[in-house]
Tab-separated table of C-alpha atoms in Angstrom:
chain	number	residue	atom	x	y	z
K	1	MET	CA	-7.136	-1.175	3.168
K	2	ILE	CA	-6.492	-4.637	4.554
K	3	GLY	CA	-9.547	-6.085	6.287
K	4	ASP	CA	-9.611	-7.583	9.769
K	5	MET	CA	-9.902	-11.175	8.610
K	6	GLU	CA	-7.463	-10.947	5.701
K	7	GLN	CA	-4.037	-12.455	6.271
K	8	LEU	CA	-1.123	-10.093	6.754
K	9	PRO	CA	1.683	-11.977	4.983
K	10	SER	CA	4.529	-9.651	5.885
K	11	THR	CA	5.581	-7.169	8.499
K	12	GLU	CA	5.297	-4.384	5.921
K	13	ALA	CA	1.688	-5.394	5.087
K	14	ALA	CA	0.884	-5.320	8.802
K	15	VAL	CA	2.469	-1.855	9.160
K	16	ASP	CA	0.366	-0.636	6.217
K	17	ALA	CA	-2.787	-1.998	7.908
K	18	LEU	CA	-1.862	-0.208	11.167
K	19	ARG	CA	-1.178	3.021	9.264
K	20	SER	CA	-4.669	2.759	7.760
K	21	ILE	CA	-6.208	2.260	11.224
K	22	ALA	CA	-4.300	5.275	12.561
K	23	SER	CA	-5.686	7.357	9.713
K	24	GLU	CA	-9.202	5.999	10.268
K	25	TYR	CA	-9.130	7.081	13.936
K	26	ALA	CA	-7.145	10.314	13.300
K	27	ARG	CA	-4.194	9.118	15.381
K	28	GLU	CA	-0.544	10.035	14.982
K	29	PHE	CA	1.574	7.115	13.858
K	30	GLU	CA	5.282	6.469	14.289
K	31	VAL	CA	7.080	3.333	13.121
K	32	THR	CA	10.606	2.009	13.612
K	33	HIS	CA	11.893	-0.863	11.478
K	34	ASP	CA	14.539	-3.396	12.496
K	35	ILE	CA	15.717	-5.535	9.605
K	36	GLY	CA	18.229	-8.359	9.882
K	37	ALA	CA	18.883	-11.113	12.386
K	38	ASP	CA	21.398	-8.941	14.226
K	39	GLN	CA	18.785	-6.178	14.706
K	40	THR	CA	15.588	-8.017	15.689
K	41	SER	CA	14.841	-8.536	19.365
K	42	ARG	CA	14.258	-12.286	19.296
K	43	ARG	CA	17.489	-13.128	17.492
K	44	SER	CA	20.077	-11.735	19.866
K	45	ALA	CA	22.070	-14.976	19.570
K	46	ALA	CA	22.551	-14.427	15.825
K	47	GLY	CA	26.006	-12.968	16.318
K	48	VAL	CA	27.621	-9.732	15.245
K	49	GLY	CA	27.168	-8.899	11.574
K	50	VAL	CA	24.882	-11.875	10.861
K	51	THR	CA	21.894	-10.368	9.078
K	52	ALA	CA	20.160	-13.386	7.552
K	53	ASP	CA	18.536	-16.377	9.198
K	54	PRO	CA	19.970	-19.838	8.480
K	55	ASP	CA	17.391	-20.225	5.672
K	56	GLY	CA	18.680	-17.059	3.990
K	57	SER	CA	15.680	-14.874	4.837
K	58	LEU	CA	16.006	-11.405	6.303
K	59	PRO	CA	13.811	-11.044	9.412
K	60	HIS	CA	11.842	-7.788	9.635
K	61	GLU	CA	10.473	-6.446	12.917
K	62	ALA	CA	8.588	-3.184	13.403
K	63	PHE	CA	7.651	-1.120	16.449
K	64	VAL	CA	4.602	1.129	16.022
K	65	GLU	CA	3.433	3.827	18.425
K	66	PHE	CA	0.062	5.557	18.178
K	67	GLY	CA	-0.427	9.087	19.485
K	68	GLY	CA	-3.245	10.109	21.813
K	69	LEU	CA	-5.161	8.166	24.433
K	70	PRO	CA	-5.149	5.349	25.126
K	71	ARG	CA	-1.397	4.939	24.812
K	72	LEU	CA	-0.947	2.155	22.262
K	73	SER	CA	2.109	0.439	20.863
K	74	VAL	CA	2.582	-2.666	18.739
K	75	ARG	CA	5.767	-4.677	18.208
K	76	LEU	CA	5.377	-6.855	15.115
K	77	TYR	CA	7.690	-9.869	15.175
K	78	PRO	CA	8.939	-11.796	12.119
K	79	GLU	CA	7.292	-14.962	13.516
K	80	ASP	CA	3.791	-13.663	12.631
K	81	ASP	CA	2.851	-12.506	16.123
K	82	ALA	CA	2.844	-9.236	18.006
K	83	LEU	CA	3.151	-7.666	21.445
K	84	ILE	CA	0.455	-5.030	21.957
K	85	SER	CA	0.595	-2.559	24.836
K	86	VAL	CA	-2.524	-0.635	25.901
K	87	GLU	CA	-1.865	1.950	28.614
K	88	GLY	CA	1.105	-0.134	29.773
K	89	VAL	CA	-0.852	-3.409	29.854
K	90	GLU	CA	0.959	-5.912	27.633
K	91	PHE	CA	-0.769	-8.520	25.500
K	92	PRO	CA	1.978	-10.883	24.298
K	93	ASP	CA	1.749	-13.396	21.456
K	94	VAL	CA	-1.196	-11.832	19.632
K	95	PRO	CA	-1.336	-13.391	16.137
K	96	ARG	CA	-0.453	-10.796	13.484
K	97	ASP	CA	-3.797	-11.336	11.750
K	98	ASP	CA	-5.673	-10.357	14.976
K	99	VAL	CA	-3.814	-7.048	15.427
K	100	PRO	CA	-6.110	-4.854	13.248
K	101	ALA	CA	-9.276	-6.175	14.947
K	102	PHE	CA	-7.641	-5.769	18.372
K	103	LEU	CA	-6.767	-2.119	17.684
K	104	ARG	CA	-10.201	-1.348	16.244
K	105	SER	CA	-11.785	-2.804	19.369
K	106	VAL	CA	-9.637	-0.616	21.639
K	107	LEU	CA	-9.934	2.550	19.555
K	108	GLY	CA	-13.631	1.951	18.888
K	109	GLY	CA	-14.451	1.877	22.620
K	110	LEU	CA	-15.230	-1.845	22.961
K	111	ALA	CA	-12.355	-2.671	25.334
K	112	TYR	CA	-13.208	-2.529	29.033
K	113	VAL	CA	-11.860	-3.305	32.494
K	114	SER	CA	-13.644	-5.902	34.590
K	115	ALA	CA	-13.449	-5.562	38.358
K	116	ARG	CA	-13.633	-8.420	40.823
K	117	ARG	CA	-14.351	-8.006	44.536
K	118	PHE	CA	-12.857	-11.202	45.884
K	119	PRO	CA	-10.104	-11.803	45.374
K	120	PRO	CA	-9.759	-8.195	44.352
K	121	GLY	CA	-8.441	-7.602	40.878
K	122	TYR	CA	-8.904	-6.057	37.476
K	123	ARG	CA	-8.608	-7.354	33.918
K	124	LEU	CA	-8.427	-5.449	30.671
K	125	ILE	CA	-10.697	-7.265	28.219
K	126	VAL	CA	-10.507	-6.683	24.477
K	127	PRO	CA	-13.338	-8.379	22.531
K	128	LEU	CA	-12.792	-9.366	18.892
K	129	PRO	CA	-15.253	-10.454	16.214
K	130	GLY	CA	-16.318	-14.084	16.414
K	131	ASP	CA	-16.696	-14.187	20.212
K	132	ARG	CA	-12.946	-14.088	20.799
K	133	THR	CA	-11.417	-12.038	23.603
K	134	TYR	CA	-8.001	-11.140	24.940
K	135	LYS	CA	-7.668	-10.669	28.703
K	136	GLU	CA	-4.771	-9.457	30.821
K	137	ARG	CA	-4.615	-8.822	34.557
K	138	LEU	CA	-3.939	-5.338	35.883
K	139	LEU	CA	-2.388	-4.095	39.062
K	140	MET	CA	-4.935	-2.262	41.178
K	141	VAL	CA	-2.549	0.613	41.785
K	142	GLY	CA	-1.656	0.886	38.095
K	143	LEU	CA	-4.970	2.042	36.675
K	144	SER	CA	-4.501	5.046	34.415
K	145	PRO	CA	-7.361	7.530	34.007
K	146	TRP	CA	-8.230	5.879	30.654
K	147	LEU	CA	-8.403	2.427	32.256
K	148	SER	CA	-10.334	3.716	35.293
K	149	ALA	CA	-12.966	5.216	32.996
K	150	ARG	CA	-13.644	1.748	31.511
K	151	VAL	CA	-14.210	-0.229	34.719
K	152	ARG	CA	-17.433	-2.290	34.688
């Protein structure tokens, strides 16, 4: 198993780490791979039939969905970052090496929603080891039952 602080050098290593986390928390796991510059989402200008980057490398992107609640998905980009969605709340530009700790925080019950009275608003807060946190604003009308149960 790849540890939280160990570097994930490739998309495939990151997928293996996520598969291990899914197993650890008894979650279903589904992955879709997009390989080649003409298939990855950030290289739409690559042109038809162009599979390699100008440096000759083959970009590899993966989309992972976890079963159960909370609804979780992770899009791993070739540029060593990820887009994580928790109950529809998107956390863009999460470094690939932070993804395992992020998911363990959510699945381990450490993530919570902070509520503010004025101006009214909510934030989903995901704490990571080393006093690091990720925060994203939520729409007040968009709180799912899972998010509502974590309001502090």
